[in-house]
Short mmCIF file of C-alpha atoms and ligand atoms in Angstrom, two decimals:
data_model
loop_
_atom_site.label_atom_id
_atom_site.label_comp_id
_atom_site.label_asym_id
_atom_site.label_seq_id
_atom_site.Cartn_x
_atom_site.Cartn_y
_atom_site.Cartn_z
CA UNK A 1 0.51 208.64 -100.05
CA UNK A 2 2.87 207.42 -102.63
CA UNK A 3 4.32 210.70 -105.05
CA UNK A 4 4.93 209.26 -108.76
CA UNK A 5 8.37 210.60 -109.35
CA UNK A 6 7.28 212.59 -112.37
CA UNK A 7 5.29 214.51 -110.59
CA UNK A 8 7.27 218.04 -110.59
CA UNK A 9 7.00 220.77 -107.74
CA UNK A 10 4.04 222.21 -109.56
CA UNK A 11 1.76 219.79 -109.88
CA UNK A 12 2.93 218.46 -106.60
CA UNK A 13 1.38 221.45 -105.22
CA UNK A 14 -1.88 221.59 -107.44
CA UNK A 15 -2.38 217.84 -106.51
CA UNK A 16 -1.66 218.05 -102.74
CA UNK A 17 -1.65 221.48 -101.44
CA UNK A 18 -4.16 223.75 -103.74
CA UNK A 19 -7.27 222.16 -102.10
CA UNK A 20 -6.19 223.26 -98.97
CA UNK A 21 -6.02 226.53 -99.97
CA UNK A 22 -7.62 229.48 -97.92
CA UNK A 23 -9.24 232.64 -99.88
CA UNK A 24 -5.90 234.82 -99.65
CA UNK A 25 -3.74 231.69 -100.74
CA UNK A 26 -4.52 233.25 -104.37
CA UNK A 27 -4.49 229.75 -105.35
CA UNK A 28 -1.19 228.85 -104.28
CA UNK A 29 -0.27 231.05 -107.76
CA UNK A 30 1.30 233.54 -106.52
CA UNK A 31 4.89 234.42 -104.61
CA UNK A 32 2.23 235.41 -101.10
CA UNK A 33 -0.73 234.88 -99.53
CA UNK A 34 -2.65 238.28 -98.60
CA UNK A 35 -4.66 238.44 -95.51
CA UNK A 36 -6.85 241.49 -94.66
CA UNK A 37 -5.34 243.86 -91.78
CA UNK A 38 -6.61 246.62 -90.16
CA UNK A 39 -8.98 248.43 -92.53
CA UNK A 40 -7.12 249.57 -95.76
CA UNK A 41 -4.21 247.59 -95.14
CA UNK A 42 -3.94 243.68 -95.95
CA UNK A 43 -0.79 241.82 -94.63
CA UNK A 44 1.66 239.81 -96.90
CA UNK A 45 2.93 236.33 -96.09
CA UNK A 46 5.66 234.44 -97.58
CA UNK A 47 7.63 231.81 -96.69
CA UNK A 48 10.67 230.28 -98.36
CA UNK A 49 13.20 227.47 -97.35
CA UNK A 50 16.84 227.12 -98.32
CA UNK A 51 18.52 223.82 -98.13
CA UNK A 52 22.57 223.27 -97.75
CA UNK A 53 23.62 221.88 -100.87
CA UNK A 54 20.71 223.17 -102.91
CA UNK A 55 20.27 226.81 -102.27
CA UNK A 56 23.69 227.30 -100.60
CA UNK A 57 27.15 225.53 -100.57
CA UNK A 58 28.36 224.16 -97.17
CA UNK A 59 31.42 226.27 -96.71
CA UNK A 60 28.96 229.30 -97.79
CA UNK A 61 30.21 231.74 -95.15
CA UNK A 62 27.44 231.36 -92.30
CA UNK A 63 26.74 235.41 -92.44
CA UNK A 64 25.60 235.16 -96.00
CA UNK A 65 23.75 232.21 -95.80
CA UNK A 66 21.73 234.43 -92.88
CA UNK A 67 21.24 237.23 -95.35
CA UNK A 68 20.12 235.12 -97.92
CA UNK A 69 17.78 233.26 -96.23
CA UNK A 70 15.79 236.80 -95.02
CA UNK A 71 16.46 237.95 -98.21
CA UNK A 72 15.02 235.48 -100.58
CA UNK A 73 11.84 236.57 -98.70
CA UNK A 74 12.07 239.76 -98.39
CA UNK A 75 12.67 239.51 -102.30
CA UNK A 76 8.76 238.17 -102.86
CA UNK A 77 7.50 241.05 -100.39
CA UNK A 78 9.43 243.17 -102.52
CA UNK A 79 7.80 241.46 -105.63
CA UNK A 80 4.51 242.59 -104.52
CA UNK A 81 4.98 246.51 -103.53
CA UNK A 82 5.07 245.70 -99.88
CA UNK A 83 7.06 246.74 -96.89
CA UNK A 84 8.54 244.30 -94.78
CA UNK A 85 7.07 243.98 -90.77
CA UNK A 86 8.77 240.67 -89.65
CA UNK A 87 9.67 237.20 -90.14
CA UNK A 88 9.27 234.13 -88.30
CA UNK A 89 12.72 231.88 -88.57
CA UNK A 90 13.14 227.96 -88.50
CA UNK A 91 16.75 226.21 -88.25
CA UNK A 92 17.26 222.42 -88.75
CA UNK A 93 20.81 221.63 -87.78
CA UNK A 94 23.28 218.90 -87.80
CA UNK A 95 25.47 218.41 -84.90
CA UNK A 96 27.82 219.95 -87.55
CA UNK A 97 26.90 223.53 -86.89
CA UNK A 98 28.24 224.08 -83.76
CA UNK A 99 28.24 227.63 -81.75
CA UNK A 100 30.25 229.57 -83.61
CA UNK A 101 28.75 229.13 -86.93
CA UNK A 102 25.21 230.23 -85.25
CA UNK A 103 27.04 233.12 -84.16
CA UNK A 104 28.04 234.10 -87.43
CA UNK A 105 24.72 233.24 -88.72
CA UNK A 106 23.06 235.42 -86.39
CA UNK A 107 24.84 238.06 -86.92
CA UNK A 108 24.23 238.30 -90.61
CA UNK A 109 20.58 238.21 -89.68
CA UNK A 110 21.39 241.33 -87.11
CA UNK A 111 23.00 243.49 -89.77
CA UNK A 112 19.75 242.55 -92.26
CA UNK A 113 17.59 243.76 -89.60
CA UNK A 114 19.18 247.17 -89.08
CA UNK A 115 19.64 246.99 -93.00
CA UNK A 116 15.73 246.62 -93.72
CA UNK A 117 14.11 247.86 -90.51
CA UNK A 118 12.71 244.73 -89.19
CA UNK A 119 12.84 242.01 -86.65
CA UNK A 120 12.70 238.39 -85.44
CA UNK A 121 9.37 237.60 -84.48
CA UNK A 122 9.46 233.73 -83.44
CA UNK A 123 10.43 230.12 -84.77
CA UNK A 124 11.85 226.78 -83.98
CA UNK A 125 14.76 225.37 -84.22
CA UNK A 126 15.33 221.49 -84.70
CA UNK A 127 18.34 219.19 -85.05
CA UNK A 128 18.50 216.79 -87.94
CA UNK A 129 20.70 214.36 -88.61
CA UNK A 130 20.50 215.57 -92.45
CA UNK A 131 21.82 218.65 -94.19
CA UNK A 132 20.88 221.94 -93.19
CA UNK A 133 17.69 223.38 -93.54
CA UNK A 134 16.44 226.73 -92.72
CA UNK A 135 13.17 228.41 -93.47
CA UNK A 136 11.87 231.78 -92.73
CA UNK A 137 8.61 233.15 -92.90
CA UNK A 138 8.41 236.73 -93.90
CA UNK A 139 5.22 239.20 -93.14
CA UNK A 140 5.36 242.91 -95.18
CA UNK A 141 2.08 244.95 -95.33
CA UNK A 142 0.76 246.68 -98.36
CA UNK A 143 -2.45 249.15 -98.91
CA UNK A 144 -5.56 247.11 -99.08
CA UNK A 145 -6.01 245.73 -103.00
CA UNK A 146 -2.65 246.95 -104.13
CA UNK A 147 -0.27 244.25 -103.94
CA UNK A 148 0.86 243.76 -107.27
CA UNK A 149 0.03 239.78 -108.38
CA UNK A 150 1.43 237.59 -111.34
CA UNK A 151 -1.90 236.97 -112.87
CA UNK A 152 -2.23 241.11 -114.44
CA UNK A 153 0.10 240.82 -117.23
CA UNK A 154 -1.89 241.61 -120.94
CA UNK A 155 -0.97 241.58 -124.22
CA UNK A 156 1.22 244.75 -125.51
CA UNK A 157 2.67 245.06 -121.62
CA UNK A 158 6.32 245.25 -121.90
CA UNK A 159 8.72 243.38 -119.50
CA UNK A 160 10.91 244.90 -117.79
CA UNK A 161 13.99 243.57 -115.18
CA UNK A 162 15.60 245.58 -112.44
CA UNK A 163 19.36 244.90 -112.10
CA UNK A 164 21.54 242.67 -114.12
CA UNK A 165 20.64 238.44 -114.87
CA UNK A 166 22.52 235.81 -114.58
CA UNK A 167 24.76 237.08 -112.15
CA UNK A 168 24.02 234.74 -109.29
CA UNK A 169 24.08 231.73 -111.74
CA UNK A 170 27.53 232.51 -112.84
CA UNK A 171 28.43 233.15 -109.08
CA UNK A 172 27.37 229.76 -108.23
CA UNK A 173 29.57 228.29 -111.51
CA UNK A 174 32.48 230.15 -110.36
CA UNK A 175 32.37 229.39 -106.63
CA UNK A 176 32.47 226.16 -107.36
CA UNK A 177 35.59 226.78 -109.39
CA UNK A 178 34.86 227.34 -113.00
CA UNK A 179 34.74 230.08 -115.58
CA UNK A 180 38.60 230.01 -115.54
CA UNK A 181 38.88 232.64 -117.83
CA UNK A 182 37.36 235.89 -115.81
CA UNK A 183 39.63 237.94 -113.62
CA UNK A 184 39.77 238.00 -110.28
CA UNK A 185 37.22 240.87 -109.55
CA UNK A 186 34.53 239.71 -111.77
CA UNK A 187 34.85 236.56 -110.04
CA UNK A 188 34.19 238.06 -106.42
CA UNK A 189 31.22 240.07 -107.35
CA UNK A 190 29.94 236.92 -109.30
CA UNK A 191 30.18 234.81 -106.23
CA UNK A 192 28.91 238.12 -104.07
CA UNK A 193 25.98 238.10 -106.23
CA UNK A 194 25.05 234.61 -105.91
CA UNK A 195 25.70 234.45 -101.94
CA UNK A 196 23.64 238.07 -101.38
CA UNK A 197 20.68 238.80 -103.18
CA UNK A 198 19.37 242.70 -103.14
CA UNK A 199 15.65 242.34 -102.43
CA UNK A 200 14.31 245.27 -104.59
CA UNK A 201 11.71 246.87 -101.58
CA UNK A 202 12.10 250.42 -103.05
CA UNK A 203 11.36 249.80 -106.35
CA UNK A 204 8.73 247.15 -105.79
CA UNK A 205 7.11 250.34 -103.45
CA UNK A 206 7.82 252.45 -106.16
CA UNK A 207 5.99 250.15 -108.95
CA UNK A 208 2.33 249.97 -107.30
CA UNK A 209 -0.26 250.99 -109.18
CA UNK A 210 1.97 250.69 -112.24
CA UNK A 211 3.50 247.43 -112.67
CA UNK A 212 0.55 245.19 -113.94
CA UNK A 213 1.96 241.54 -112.87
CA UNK A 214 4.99 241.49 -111.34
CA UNK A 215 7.50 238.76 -108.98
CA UNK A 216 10.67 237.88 -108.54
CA UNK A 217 13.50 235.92 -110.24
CA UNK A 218 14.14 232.80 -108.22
CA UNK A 219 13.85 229.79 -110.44
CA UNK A 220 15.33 232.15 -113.87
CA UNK A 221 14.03 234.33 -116.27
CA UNK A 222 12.33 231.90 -118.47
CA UNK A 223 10.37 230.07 -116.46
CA UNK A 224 9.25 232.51 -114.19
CA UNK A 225 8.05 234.56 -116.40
CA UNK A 226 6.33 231.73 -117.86
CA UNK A 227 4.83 231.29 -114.62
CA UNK A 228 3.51 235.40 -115.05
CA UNK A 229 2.18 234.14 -118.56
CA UNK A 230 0.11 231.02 -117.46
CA UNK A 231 -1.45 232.82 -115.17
CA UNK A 232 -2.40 235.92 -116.70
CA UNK A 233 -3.25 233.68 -119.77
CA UNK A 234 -0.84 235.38 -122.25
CA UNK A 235 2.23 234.50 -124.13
CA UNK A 236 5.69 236.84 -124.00
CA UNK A 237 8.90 237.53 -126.43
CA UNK A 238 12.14 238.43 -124.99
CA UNK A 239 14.95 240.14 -127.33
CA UNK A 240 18.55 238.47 -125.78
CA UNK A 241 20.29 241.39 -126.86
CA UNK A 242 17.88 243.16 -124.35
CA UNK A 243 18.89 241.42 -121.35
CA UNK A 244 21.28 243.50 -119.55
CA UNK A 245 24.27 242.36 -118.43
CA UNK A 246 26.76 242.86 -115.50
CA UNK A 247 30.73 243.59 -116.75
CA UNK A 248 31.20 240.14 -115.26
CA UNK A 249 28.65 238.46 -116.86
CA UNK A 250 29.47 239.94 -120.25
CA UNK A 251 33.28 239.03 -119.93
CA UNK A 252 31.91 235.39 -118.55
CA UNK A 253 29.61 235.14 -121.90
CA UNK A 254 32.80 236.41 -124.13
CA UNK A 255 34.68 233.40 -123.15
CA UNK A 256 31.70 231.15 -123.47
CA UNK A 257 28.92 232.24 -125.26
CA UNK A 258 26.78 229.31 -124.48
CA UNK A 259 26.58 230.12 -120.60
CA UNK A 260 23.57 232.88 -122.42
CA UNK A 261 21.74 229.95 -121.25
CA UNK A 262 23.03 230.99 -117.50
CA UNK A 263 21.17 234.05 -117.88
CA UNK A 264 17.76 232.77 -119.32
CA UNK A 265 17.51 229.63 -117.54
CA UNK A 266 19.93 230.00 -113.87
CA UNK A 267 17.92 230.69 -110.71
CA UNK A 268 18.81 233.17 -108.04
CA UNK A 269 18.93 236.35 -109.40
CA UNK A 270 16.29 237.78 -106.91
CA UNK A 271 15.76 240.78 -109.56
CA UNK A 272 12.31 241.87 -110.17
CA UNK A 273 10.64 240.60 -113.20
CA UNK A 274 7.65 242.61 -113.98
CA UNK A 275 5.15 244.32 -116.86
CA UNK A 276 3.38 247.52 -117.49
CA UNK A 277 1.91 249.41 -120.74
CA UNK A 278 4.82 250.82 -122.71
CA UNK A 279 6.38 253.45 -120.66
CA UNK A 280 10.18 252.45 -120.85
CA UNK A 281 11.82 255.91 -120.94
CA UNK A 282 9.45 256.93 -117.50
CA UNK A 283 10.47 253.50 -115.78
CA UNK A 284 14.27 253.82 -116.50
CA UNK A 285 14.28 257.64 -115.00
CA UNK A 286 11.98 255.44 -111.95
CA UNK A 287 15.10 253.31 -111.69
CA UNK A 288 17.17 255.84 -112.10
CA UNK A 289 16.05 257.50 -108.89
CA UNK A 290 15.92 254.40 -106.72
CA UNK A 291 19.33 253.62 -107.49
CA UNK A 292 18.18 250.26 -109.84
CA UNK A 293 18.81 249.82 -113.50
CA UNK A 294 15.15 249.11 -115.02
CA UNK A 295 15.35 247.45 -117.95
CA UNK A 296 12.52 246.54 -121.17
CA UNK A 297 13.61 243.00 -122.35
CA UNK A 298 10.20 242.61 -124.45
CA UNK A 299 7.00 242.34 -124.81
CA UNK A 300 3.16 240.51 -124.08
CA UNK A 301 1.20 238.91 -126.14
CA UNK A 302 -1.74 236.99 -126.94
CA UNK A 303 -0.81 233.27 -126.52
CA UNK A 304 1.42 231.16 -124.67
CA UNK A 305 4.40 230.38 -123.49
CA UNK A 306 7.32 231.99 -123.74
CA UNK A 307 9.81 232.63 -127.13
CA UNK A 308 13.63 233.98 -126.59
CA UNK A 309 14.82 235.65 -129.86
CA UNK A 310 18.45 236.17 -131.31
CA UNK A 311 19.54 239.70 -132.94
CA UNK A 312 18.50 238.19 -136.00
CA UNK A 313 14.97 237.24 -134.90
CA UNK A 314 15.58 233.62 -134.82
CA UNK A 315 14.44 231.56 -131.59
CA UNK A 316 17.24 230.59 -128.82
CA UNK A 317 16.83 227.43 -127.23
CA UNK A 318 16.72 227.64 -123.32
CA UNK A 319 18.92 224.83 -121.85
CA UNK A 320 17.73 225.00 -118.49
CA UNK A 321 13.63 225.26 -117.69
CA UNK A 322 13.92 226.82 -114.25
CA UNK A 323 15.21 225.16 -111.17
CA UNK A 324 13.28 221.58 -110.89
CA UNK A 325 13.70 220.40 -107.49
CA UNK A 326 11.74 216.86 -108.30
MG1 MG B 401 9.12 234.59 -105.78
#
C-alpha cells in the first residue's frame, strides 16, 4: 500500500489501523486499550516507542534514555488512574551501541523498577542498521469501569495540569545549545526535565472517580487537549496567564517571550492534562498532598476546538500544532 504523504499520524491510524480494532482498543482514541481481568479488575495496555533523534538525542546519557522510555508509558497508565504491573521491552540497535551503553541503559531501567515497583516481563531485541529504536509495552491494572478515558470531558469542566509546561520543550532547546541567556541551573533542570519525565501514578490514582477525561501531555498542551475535545465532542479556553510555570521556564520566557509558544505547542511534558466540575480549591489541597502542583488553566465548553487567550482576552496564536511525525 502506497501512504499519500499528507496523510498525518491520525488519519494514518483511522485509515489503516482503526478497523482492526478489538472492543477494548476504545477505538484507537484513547492513550490504552482496557482488557477485562479477573472479576472487578480490567488490565491496562499501552505501548509507546522512542526513536534516537526524535524522542531522544544520541549522546542522551543511556540511563535516561532507559527511564524515559518506561516512563513515557508509565505516564499513559498514570493518565488513566492505574497502577503499573509490568512492561514488555523491545531494543533495535546499531552496531553503534555496544556493551557498555546497554549496561548503562539497563541500569536506568533497574533503578525505575525499584522506583515504581515493577518488572521486566519479556521482549526482543533486534539489530538495525538504522537509528535506535526502542519500544516498551507497559501493563497497569485499574478497578473494573474506572479507568479514566479522554472522551468524558463536558461543557463547564475546568482543566486542570499537574506540574509545570513547557519544561521539557525548553530542555530539549537548551540541550541542544540555545536559550543563551538562562543561568546555569535553570539550564540543568531544563535539560533534566526533558531527559526524565515524572509519570504522575499517585495523582492519576488519586483522580478516579473525579477527573472526568483525563491523559497525558506528550505531543503539547494544545493539541492534546484538542484531542480530549474531539472526542468528548466539546470545545475548551485556556487563560496563558494560567499556565504555570517553572522558575526556569519563566526566566527562559523573560528573555524571549515568544518561546510561550514552547509551552502551548512543545511535546514532552508527560504532566497530566485532565477535567472535572469546578472544584479548584479541593484539587490544589489533592495536589498538595501528593506532592504535585494541580493547576486550573480553563475551562469546557460547548463547541470545538481549542482557543488560547492573552490577559487581555485576545486569542494567542499557537506556533506549533503538536508533534507531527508525518
Ligand atoms: Mg498519552
Amino acid at each position: 500500500v502506497v501512504v499519500p504523504p499528507h496523510l498525518n499520524e491520525f488519519q494514518r491510524i483511522a485509515r489503516f489501523f482503526a478497523p482492526l480494532a478489538a472492543p477494548g482498543a476504545l477505538g484507537l482514541l484513547d492513550d490504552v486499550a482496557l482488557i477485562d481481568g479477573p472479576p472487578g479488575m480490567q488490565y491496562v495496555l499501552k505501548t509507546d516507542a522512542i526513536v534516537e533523534g526524535v524522542h531522544f538525542r544520541p549522546d542522551d546519557p543511556p540511563a535516561q534514555v532507559g527511564q524515559k522510555l518506561l516512563r513515557v508509558n508509565l505516564s499513559d497508565l498514570a493518565a488513566k488512574g492505574a497502577a503499573p504491573v509490568g512492561y514488555l521491552l523491545m531494543t533495535a540497535l546499531p552496531p553503534s551501541r555496544d556493551e557498555a551503553w546497554l549496561a548503562e541503559f539497563a541500569a536506568g531501567l533497574a533503578a525505575d523498577q525499584a522506583t515504581f515497583g515493577i518488572g521486566l516481563l519479556g521482549g526482543d531485541s533486534v539489530a538495525t542498521p538504522g537509528a535506535t529504536t526502542l519500544s516498551v509495552a507497559a501493563i497497569g491494572r485499574v478497578a473494573a469501569g474506572r479507568a479514566v478515558l479522554r472522551r468524558g470531558a463536558r461543557p463547564g469542566d475546568l482543566i486542570y495540569v499537574s506540574g509545570t509546561l513547557g519544561d521539557a520543550a525548553l530542555g530539549l532547546k537548551a540541550a541542544a545549545g540555545g536559550l543563551a541567556g538562562i543561568d546555569a541551573a535553570a539550564r540543568a533542570f531544563l535539560i533534566d526535565r526533558y531527559r526524565l519525565p515524572q509519570p504522575r501514578l499517585a495523582l492519576g490514582a488519586a483522580l478516579v472517580g473525579t477527573a472526568r477525561a483525563m491523559m497525558d501531555i506528550s505531543d503539547g498542551l494544545v493539541a492534546d487537549l484538542g484531542h480530549i475535545c474531539e472526542v468528548s465532542g466539546v470545545g475548551a479556553t485556556i487563560e496563558a496567564a494560567l499556565l504555570p510555570l517553572s522558575h526556569a521556564a519563566k526566566a527562559s520566557l523573560a528573555g524571549e517571550p515568544a518561546l510561550l509558544g514552547s509551552v502551548l505547542g512543545g511535546g514532552d511534558d508527560y504532566e497530566l492534562l485532565f477535567t472535572a466540575p469546578a472544584a479548584a480549591a479541593a484539587l490544589a489541597e489533592l495536589g498538595e498532598r501528593i506532592g504535585v502542583a494541580v493547576t486550573a488553566i480553563g475551562r469546557i465548553e460547548a463547541g470545538q476546538g481549542v482557543r488560547v487567550l492573552d490577559p487581555e482576552g485576545r486569542p494567542v496564536a499557537v506556533p506549533v500544532a503538536g508533534y507531527q511525525h508525518f
